[in-house]
Amino acid sequence: MSIVRERQKQMPMSHEILSTSITALPVGGFIAILFSLPLSAIANPAEIALQQCQQRVAEDLPGTSGQFQPHPQQPNGTVVIHWQTTPHATGYCRVDGENGTVIEFVNPYAVPRGQRPIETMLAFQTTDYSVRVVRLVEQLYMNVYNRKTNRLELDRGLVRVTQTDTGILYTTVLGHQTYQAIVSDVPSDDRYRLVILAGHNSIYDEAGGSLYPSGALEIAPGAVSIPSQN
């Protein structure tokens, strides 16, 4: 029986992530793994982390297939592996970058909608940015992640929601810059849009596509989750 091995190069650890399973194919930046047989012959922390995260998801959501995406190692030495299953459950494993041990496993779908402490209400991506609007208890916050510089430009910005004639406008002000996430009521290729203003001047305006279904846990690549689950 052949084993498919796919390397994931997005994780800047001393070891690159490596998935080993009966089926492991890259899907949209994720490592896709069919939960069938356990991984074996694990040799380094990255492999151990992936195996343990896979096992935890398989235990919580038996009979599903899953995709795993490791994010850049954080300053505290931990690495987040964001997982997504079919149909559309998402969460993450936070692992120790040195030994691969799972420190935290989060499956927000184990809690009924409306009772989850953190829910992503809006998530979309443009060429340059990933944008998320998150509900924490009864308050909304916005994260804006610069994909070109790998920097979180806006971290937990308080959101003001405005209902317009054409859709919903989510606005956060940070210093002299204003971030606007716009959602049109009319389904189209440019339904989601990020606008960044410096004073009254627009310095960025681009449409984007939806990332995850409503209810997914907030996790921007390489960023601290809301409010502070590190």
PDB file of C-alpha atoms in Angstrom:
ATOM      1  CA  MET A   1       0.000   0.000   0.000  1.00  0.00           C
ATOM      2  CA  SER A   2       1.528   3.308  -1.042  1.00  0.00           C
ATOM      3  CA  ILE A   3       1.653   6.242   1.308  1.00  0.00           C
ATOM      4  CA  VAL A   4       1.234   9.759  -0.062  1.00  0.00           C
ATOM      5  CA  ARG A   5       3.527  12.355   1.537  1.00  0.00           C
ATOM      6  CA  GLU A   6       2.929  16.069   0.940  1.00  0.00           C
ATOM      7  CA  ARG A   7       5.137  18.846   2.316  1.00  0.00           C
ATOM      8  CA  GLN A   8       3.570  22.001   3.709  1.00  0.00           C
ATOM      9  CA  LYS A   9       6.076  24.889   3.579  1.00  0.00           C
ATOM     10  CA  GLN A  10       4.062  27.628   5.258  1.00  0.00           C
ATOM     11  CA  MET A  11       5.235  26.886   8.794  1.00  0.00           C
ATOM     12  CA  PRO A  12       8.533  28.608   9.658  1.00  0.00           C
ATOM     13  CA  MET A  13       9.640  26.080  12.264  1.00  0.00           C
ATOM     14  CA  SER A  14      12.943  24.285  12.320  1.00  0.00           C
ATOM     15  CA  HIS A  15      10.922  21.434  10.803  1.00  0.00           C
ATOM     16  CA  GLU A  16       8.481  21.853   7.939  1.00  0.00           C
ATOM     17  CA  ILE A  17       5.062  20.302   8.385  1.00  0.00           C
ATOM     18  CA  LEU A  18       4.708  16.896   6.769  1.00  0.00           C
ATOM     19  CA  SER A  19       1.518  14.905   6.477  1.00  0.00           C
ATOM     20  CA  THR A  20       1.569  11.154   6.078  1.00  0.00           C
ATOM     21  CA  SER A  21      -1.648   9.226   5.632  1.00  0.00           C
ATOM     22  CA  ILE A  22      -3.502   6.971   3.237  1.00  0.00           C
ATOM     23  CA  THR A  23      -4.787  10.087   1.470  1.00  0.00           C
ATOM     24  CA  ALA A  24      -3.068  13.463   1.767  1.00  0.00           C
ATOM     25  CA  LEU A  25      -3.577  15.942  -1.032  1.00  0.00           C
ATOM     26  CA  PRO A  26      -3.052  19.748  -1.014  1.00  0.00           C
ATOM     27  CA  VAL A  27      -6.352  21.637  -1.271  1.00  0.00           C
ATOM     28  CA  GLY A  28      -6.408  25.436  -1.455  1.00  0.00           C
ATOM     29  CA  GLY A  29      -3.415  25.974   0.791  1.00  0.00           C
ATOM     30  CA  PHE A  30      -4.521  23.310   3.229  1.00  0.00           C
ATOM     31  CA  ILE A  31      -3.302  19.762   3.720  1.00  0.00           C
ATOM     32  CA  ALA A  32      -6.299  17.518   3.123  1.00  0.00           C
ATOM     33  CA  ILE A  33      -6.411  14.296   5.119  1.00  0.00           C
ATOM     34  CA  LEU A  34      -9.035  11.585   4.959  1.00  0.00           C
ATOM     35  CA  PHE A  35      -9.593  10.304   8.492  1.00  0.00           C
ATOM     36  CA  SER A  36      -9.024   6.611   7.923  1.00  0.00           C
ATOM     37  CA  LEU A  37      -5.827   5.157   9.362  1.00  0.00           C
ATOM     38  CA  PRO A  38      -3.609   6.861  11.949  1.00  0.00           C
ATOM     39  CA  LEU A  39      -0.331   8.421  10.905  1.00  0.00           C
ATOM     40  CA  SER A  40       2.763   6.409  11.639  1.00  0.00           C
ATOM     41  CA  ALA A  41       6.542   6.759  11.772  1.00  0.00           C
ATOM     42  CA  ILE A  42       6.314  10.312  13.101  1.00  0.00           C
ATOM     43  CA  ALA A  43       9.834  11.708  13.342  1.00  0.00           C
ATOM     44  CA  ASN A  44       9.707  15.407  14.194  1.00  0.00           C
ATOM     45  CA  PRO A  45       7.592  17.952  16.128  1.00  0.00           C
ATOM     46  CA  ALA A  46       5.756  19.176  13.024  1.00  0.00           C
ATOM     47  CA  GLU A  47       4.642  15.645  12.176  1.00  0.00           C
ATOM     48  CA  ILE A  48       3.673  14.929  15.787  1.00  0.00           C
ATOM     49  CA  ALA A  49       1.609  18.129  15.898  1.00  0.00           C
ATOM     50  CA  LEU A  50      -0.237  17.281  12.688  1.00  0.00           C
ATOM     51  CA  GLN A  51      -0.934  13.737  13.869  1.00  0.00           C
ATOM     52  CA  GLN A  52      -2.283  14.829  17.240  1.00  0.00           C
ATOM     53  CA  CYS A  53      -4.442  17.545  15.724  1.00  0.00           C
ATOM     54  CA  GLN A  54      -5.818  15.068  13.184  1.00  0.00           C
ATOM     55  CA  GLN A  55      -6.644  12.595  15.916  1.00  0.00           C
ATOM     56  CA  ARG A  56      -8.450  15.196  18.027  1.00  0.00           C
ATOM     57  CA  VAL A  57     -10.592  16.298  15.095  1.00  0.00           C
ATOM     58  CA  ALA A  58     -11.337  12.685  14.164  1.00  0.00           C
ATOM     59  CA  GLU A  59     -12.458  11.981  17.746  1.00  0.00           C
ATOM     60  CA  ASP A  60     -14.745  15.029  17.856  1.00  0.00           C
ATOM     61  CA  LEU A  61     -16.084  14.682  14.304  1.00  0.00           C
ATOM     62  CA  PRO A  62     -15.893  10.995  13.357  1.00  0.00           C
ATOM     63  CA  GLY A  63     -16.394   9.984   9.755  1.00  0.00           C
ATOM     64  CA  THR A  64     -15.430  13.352   8.281  1.00  0.00           C
ATOM     65  CA  SER A  65     -12.615  14.360   5.971  1.00  0.00           C
ATOM     66  CA  GLY A  66     -10.469  17.295   6.966  1.00  0.00           C
ATOM     67  CA  GLN A  67      -8.023  19.924   5.785  1.00  0.00           C
ATOM     68  CA  PHE A  68      -5.188  21.297   7.924  1.00  0.00           C
ATOM     69  CA  GLN A  69      -3.249  24.549   7.527  1.00  0.00           C
ATOM     70  CA  PRO A  70      -0.315  25.383   9.819  1.00  0.00           C
ATOM     71  CA  HIS A  71       0.309  29.097  10.313  1.00  0.00           C
ATOM     72  CA  PRO A  72       3.611  30.871  11.026  1.00  0.00           C
ATOM     73  CA  GLN A  73       5.155  30.236  14.418  1.00  0.00           C
ATOM     74  CA  GLN A  74       4.197  32.887  16.967  1.00  0.00           C
ATOM     75  CA  PRO A  75       6.683  34.776  19.180  1.00  0.00           C
ATOM     76  CA  ASN A  76       5.772  32.604  22.175  1.00  0.00           C
ATOM     77  CA  GLY A  77       6.906  29.486  20.290  1.00  0.00           C
ATOM     78  CA  THR A  78       3.453  28.083  19.598  1.00  0.00           C
ATOM     79  CA  VAL A  79       2.032  27.197  16.199  1.00  0.00           C
ATOM     80  CA  VAL A  80      -1.633  27.249  15.203  1.00  0.00           C
ATOM     81  CA  ILE A  81      -2.921  24.505  12.911  1.00  0.00           C
ATOM     82  CA  HIS A  82      -6.254  25.648  11.518  1.00  0.00           C
ATOM     83  CA  TRP A  83      -8.540  22.760  10.587  1.00  0.00           C
ATOM     84  CA  GLN A  84     -11.640  22.574   8.443  1.00  0.00           C
ATOM     85  CA  THR A  85     -13.842  19.543   7.878  1.00  0.00           C
ATOM     86  CA  THR A  86     -16.567  18.581   5.471  1.00  0.00           C
ATOM     87  CA  PRO A  87     -19.214  19.837   5.961  1.00  0.00           C
ATOM     88  CA  HIS A  88     -17.756  23.193   6.981  1.00  0.00           C
ATOM     89  CA  ALA A  89     -16.780  22.840  10.628  1.00  0.00           C
ATOM     90  CA  THR A  90     -13.669  24.814  11.496  1.00  0.00           C
ATOM     91  CA  GLY A  91     -11.417  25.229  14.516  1.00  0.00           C
ATOM     92  CA  TYR A  92      -7.783  25.011  15.463  1.00  0.00           C
ATOM     93  CA  CYS A  93      -5.077  23.203  17.405  1.00  0.00           C
ATOM     94  CA  ARG A  94      -2.451  25.271  19.187  1.00  0.00           C
ATOM     95  CA  VAL A  95       0.762  23.264  19.475  1.00  0.00           C
ATOM     96  CA  ASP A  96       4.183  23.595  21.076  1.00  0.00           C
ATOM     97  CA  GLY A  97       6.642  24.434  18.292  1.00  0.00           C
ATOM     98  CA  GLU A  98       9.457  22.567  20.026  1.00  0.00           C
ATOM     99  CA  ASN A  99       7.886  19.177  20.707  1.00  0.00           C
ATOM    100  CA  GLY A 100       4.615  19.175  18.737  1.00  0.00           C
ATOM    101  CA  THR A 101       2.386  18.695  21.803  1.00  0.00           C
ATOM    102  CA  VAL A 102      -1.175  19.991  21.459  1.00  0.00           C
ATOM    103  CA  ILE A 103      -1.626  22.754  24.039  1.00  0.00           C
ATOM    104  CA  GLU A 104      -5.156  23.739  23.080  1.00  0.00           C
ATOM    105  CA  PHE A 105      -7.849  22.172  20.907  1.00  0.00           C
ATOM    106  CA  VAL A 106     -10.826  24.309  19.918  1.00  0.00           C
ATOM    107  CA  ASN A 107     -13.969  23.053  18.226  1.00  0.00           C
ATOM    108  CA  PRO A 108     -16.492  25.912  18.393  1.00  0.00           C
ATOM    109  CA  TYR A 109     -19.116  23.710  16.750  1.00  0.00           C
ATOM    110  CA  ALA A 110     -19.329  21.672  19.942  1.00  0.00           C
ATOM    111  CA  VAL A 111     -21.236  24.674  21.350  1.00  0.00           C
ATOM    112  CA  PRO A 112     -24.650  25.668  19.890  1.00  0.00           C
ATOM    113  CA  ARG A 113     -24.846  28.796  17.735  1.00  0.00           C
ATOM    114  CA  GLY A 114     -25.495  31.886  19.812  1.00  0.00           C
ATOM    115  CA  GLN A 115     -23.687  30.386  22.807  1.00  0.00           C
ATOM    116  CA  ARG A 116     -20.218  30.345  21.280  1.00  0.00           C
ATOM    117  CA  PRO A 117     -18.005  32.961  22.948  1.00  0.00           C
ATOM    118  CA  ILE A 118     -16.331  33.816  19.634  1.00  0.00           C
ATOM    119  CA  GLU A 119     -17.949  33.656  16.209  1.00  0.00           C
ATOM    120  CA  THR A 120     -16.786  34.940  12.856  1.00  0.00           C
ATOM    121  CA  MET A 121     -19.679  36.873  11.391  1.00  0.00           C
ATOM    122  CA  LEU A 122     -17.854  37.910   8.219  1.00  0.00           C
ATOM    123  CA  ALA A 123     -14.666  36.644   6.595  1.00  0.00           C
ATOM    124  CA  PHE A 124     -13.341  37.534   3.167  1.00  0.00           C
ATOM    125  CA  GLN A 125     -10.055  37.935   1.353  1.00  0.00           C
ATOM    126  CA  THR A 126      -8.796  40.408  -1.236  1.00  0.00           C
ATOM    127  CA  THR A 127      -5.534  40.238  -3.166  1.00  0.00           C
ATOM    128  CA  ASP A 128      -3.679  41.961  -0.328  1.00  0.00           C
ATOM    129  CA  TYR A 129      -5.740  41.438   2.830  1.00  0.00           C
ATOM    130  CA  SER A 130      -7.708  38.948   4.906  1.00  0.00           C
ATOM    131  CA  VAL A 131     -10.620  40.541   6.777  1.00  0.00           C
ATOM    132  CA  ARG A 132     -12.697  39.163   9.616  1.00  0.00           C
ATOM    133  CA  VAL A 133     -15.504  40.641  11.671  1.00  0.00           C
ATOM    134  CA  VAL A 134     -15.937  38.701  14.876  1.00  0.00           C
ATOM    135  CA  ARG A 135     -18.601  38.626  17.558  1.00  0.00           C
ATOM    136  CA  LEU A 136     -17.185  38.352  21.064  1.00  0.00           C
ATOM    137  CA  VAL A 137     -20.147  37.959  23.428  1.00  0.00           C
ATOM    138  CA  GLU A 138     -22.301  40.922  22.281  1.00  0.00           C
ATOM    139  CA  GLN A 139     -19.600  43.111  20.736  1.00  0.00           C
ATOM    140  CA  LEU A 140     -18.173  43.063  17.204  1.00  0.00           C
ATOM    141  CA  TYR A 141     -14.467  43.432  16.411  1.00  0.00           C
ATOM    142  CA  MET A 142     -12.475  43.536  13.176  1.00  0.00           C
ATOM    143  CA  ASN A 143      -9.132  41.988  12.257  1.00  0.00           C
ATOM    144  CA  VAL A 144      -7.339  43.063   9.076  1.00  0.00           C
ATOM    145  CA  TYR A 145      -4.323  40.966   8.105  1.00  0.00           C
ATOM    146  CA  ASN A 146      -1.901  42.174   5.427  1.00  0.00           C
ATOM    147  CA  ARG A 147      -1.108  39.107   3.331  1.00  0.00           C
ATOM    148  CA  LYS A 148       1.806  40.745   1.516  1.00  0.00           C
ATOM    149  CA  THR A 149       3.692  41.868   4.641  1.00  0.00           C
ATOM    150  CA  ASN A 150       2.426  39.038   6.899  1.00  0.00           C
ATOM    151  CA  ARG A 151       1.389  41.649   9.432  1.00  0.00           C
ATOM    152  CA  LEU A 152      -1.813  42.130  11.411  1.00  0.00           C
ATOM    153  CA  GLU A 153      -2.623  45.761  10.625  1.00  0.00           C
ATOM    154  CA  LEU A 154      -5.789  45.901  12.685  1.00  0.00           C
ATOM    155  CA  ASP A 155      -6.097  43.770  15.813  1.00  0.00           C
ATOM    156  CA  ARG A 156      -9.494  43.625  17.524  1.00  0.00           C
ATOM    157  CA  GLY A 157     -10.744  46.979  16.328  1.00  0.00           C
ATOM    158  CA  LEU A 158     -14.143  47.883  17.762  1.00  0.00           C
ATOM    159  CA  VAL A 159     -16.752  47.810  14.989  1.00  0.00           C
ATOM    160  CA  ARG A 160     -19.623  50.160  14.233  1.00  0.00           C
ATOM    161  CA  VAL A 161     -22.322  48.556  12.068  1.00  0.00           C
ATOM    162  CA  THR A 162     -24.350  50.619   9.606  1.00  0.00           C
ATOM    163  CA  GLN A 163     -27.236  49.315   7.514  1.00  0.00           C
ATOM    164  CA  THR A 164     -27.201  51.019   4.113  1.00  0.00           C
ATOM    165  CA  ASP A 165     -29.571  50.931   1.160  1.00  0.00           C
ATOM    166  CA  THR A 166     -27.330  48.385  -0.560  1.00  0.00           C
ATOM    167  CA  GLY A 167     -26.015  46.264   2.308  1.00  0.00           C
ATOM    168  CA  ILE A 168     -24.065  46.389   5.571  1.00  0.00           C
ATOM    169  CA  LEU A 169     -21.054  48.548   6.421  1.00  0.00           C
ATOM    170  CA  TYR A 170     -18.647  47.481   9.199  1.00  0.00           C
ATOM    171  CA  THR A 171     -16.368  50.352  10.245  1.00  0.00           C
ATOM    172  CA  THR A 172     -13.320  50.531  12.536  1.00  0.00           C
ATOM    173  CA  VAL A 173     -11.150  53.600  13.145  1.00  0.00           C
ATOM    174  CA  LEU A 174      -7.482  53.231  14.076  1.00  0.00           C
ATOM    175  CA  GLY A 175      -5.646  56.542  14.463  1.00  0.00           C
ATOM    176  CA  HIS A 176      -5.996  58.447  11.196  1.00  0.00           C
ATOM    177  CA  GLN A 177      -7.050  55.354   9.243  1.00  0.00           C
ATOM    178  CA  THR A 178     -10.542  53.982   8.793  1.00  0.00           C
ATOM    179  CA  TYR A 179     -11.175  50.364   7.791  1.00  0.00           C
ATOM    180  CA  GLN A 180     -14.495  49.548   6.143  1.00  0.00           C
ATOM    181  CA  ALA A 181     -15.721  46.043   5.380  1.00  0.00           C
ATOM    182  CA  ILE A 182     -18.660  46.317   3.024  1.00  0.00           C
ATOM    183  CA  VAL A 183     -21.162  43.559   2.270  1.00  0.00           C
ATOM    184  CA  SER A 184     -23.648  44.067  -0.539  1.00  0.00           C
ATOM    185  CA  ASP A 185     -27.167  42.661  -0.327  1.00  0.00           C
ATOM    186  CA  VAL A 186     -26.846  41.574  -3.962  1.00  0.00           C
ATOM    187  CA  PRO A 187     -24.829  38.365  -4.523  1.00  0.00           C
ATOM    188  CA  SER A 188     -22.023  39.104  -6.987  1.00  0.00           C
ATOM    189  CA  ASP A 189     -18.281  38.747  -7.526  1.00  0.00           C
ATOM    190  CA  ASP A 190     -17.689  42.019  -5.686  1.00  0.00           C
ATOM    191  CA  ARG A 191     -20.193  41.481  -2.878  1.00  0.00           C
ATOM    192  CA  TYR A 192     -17.414  41.788  -0.271  1.00  0.00           C
ATOM    193  CA  ARG A 193     -15.153  44.847  -0.313  1.00  0.00           C
ATOM    194  CA  LEU A 194     -12.411  46.331   1.852  1.00  0.00           C
ATOM    195  CA  VAL A 195     -11.936  50.093   1.844  1.00  0.00           C
ATOM    196  CA  ILE A 196      -9.123  51.787   3.784  1.00  0.00           C
ATOM    197  CA  LEU A 197      -9.239  55.548   4.253  1.00  0.00           C
ATOM    198  CA  ALA A 198      -6.451  57.861   5.389  1.00  0.00           C
ATOM    199  CA  GLY A 199      -8.413  60.854   6.590  1.00  0.00           C
ATOM    200  CA  HIS A 200     -10.949  61.363   3.817  1.00  0.00           C
ATOM    201  CA  ASN A 201      -8.762  59.859   1.087  1.00  0.00           C
ATOM    202  CA  SER A 202      -9.174  56.291  -0.090  1.00  0.00           C
ATOM    203  CA  ILE A 203      -5.829  54.449  -0.088  1.00  0.00           C
ATOM    204  CA  TYR A 204      -7.242  50.971  -0.732  1.00  0.00           C
ATOM    205  CA  ASP A 205     -10.458  49.746  -2.311  1.00  0.00           C
ATOM    206  CA  GLU A 206     -10.795  46.181  -3.558  1.00  0.00           C
ATOM    207  CA  ALA A 207     -13.429  43.470  -3.731  1.00  0.00           C
ATOM    208  CA  GLY A 208     -12.820  40.009  -2.313  1.00  0.00           C
ATOM    209  CA  GLY A 209     -14.276  36.553  -1.909  1.00  0.00           C
ATOM    210  CA  SER A 210     -15.777  34.921   1.165  1.00  0.00           C
ATOM    211  CA  LEU A 211     -13.398  32.735   3.194  1.00  0.00           C
ATOM    212  CA  TYR A 212     -15.398  30.726   5.704  1.00  0.00           C
ATOM    213  CA  PRO A 213     -19.037  30.153   6.626  1.00  0.00           C
ATOM    214  CA  SER A 214     -20.578  32.190   9.424  1.00  0.00           C
ATOM    215  CA  GLY A 215     -19.855  30.654  12.812  1.00  0.00           C
ATOM    216  CA  ALA A 216     -16.227  29.773  12.152  1.00  0.00           C
ATOM    217  CA  LEU A 217     -13.726  30.587  14.859  1.00  0.00           C
ATOM    218  CA  GLU A 218     -11.719  33.761  14.350  1.00  0.00           C
ATOM    219  CA  ILE A 219      -8.134  32.993  13.471  1.00  0.00           C
ATOM    220  CA  ALA A 220      -6.099  35.247  11.229  1.00  0.00           C
ATOM    221  CA  PRO A 221      -2.925  33.606   9.909  1.00  0.00           C
ATOM    222  CA  GLY A 222      -0.115  34.265  12.353  1.00  0.00           C
ATOM    223  CA  ALA A 223      -2.314  36.487  14.486  1.00  0.00           C
ATOM    224  CA  VAL A 224      -3.446  36.411  18.080  1.00  0.00           C
ATOM    225  CA  SER A 225      -7.006  35.172  18.275  1.00  0.00           C
ATOM    226  CA  ILE A 226      -9.709  37.264  19.883  1.00  0.00           C
ATOM    227  CA  PRO A 227      -9.557  38.171  22.696  1.00  0.00           C
ATOM    228  CA  SER A 228      -6.370  36.459  23.923  1.00  0.00           C
ATOM    229  CA  GLN A 229      -6.485  32.694  23.717  1.00  0.00           C
ATOM    230  CA  ASN A 230      -2.733  32.211  23.394  1.00  0.00           C
TER     231      ASN A 230
END
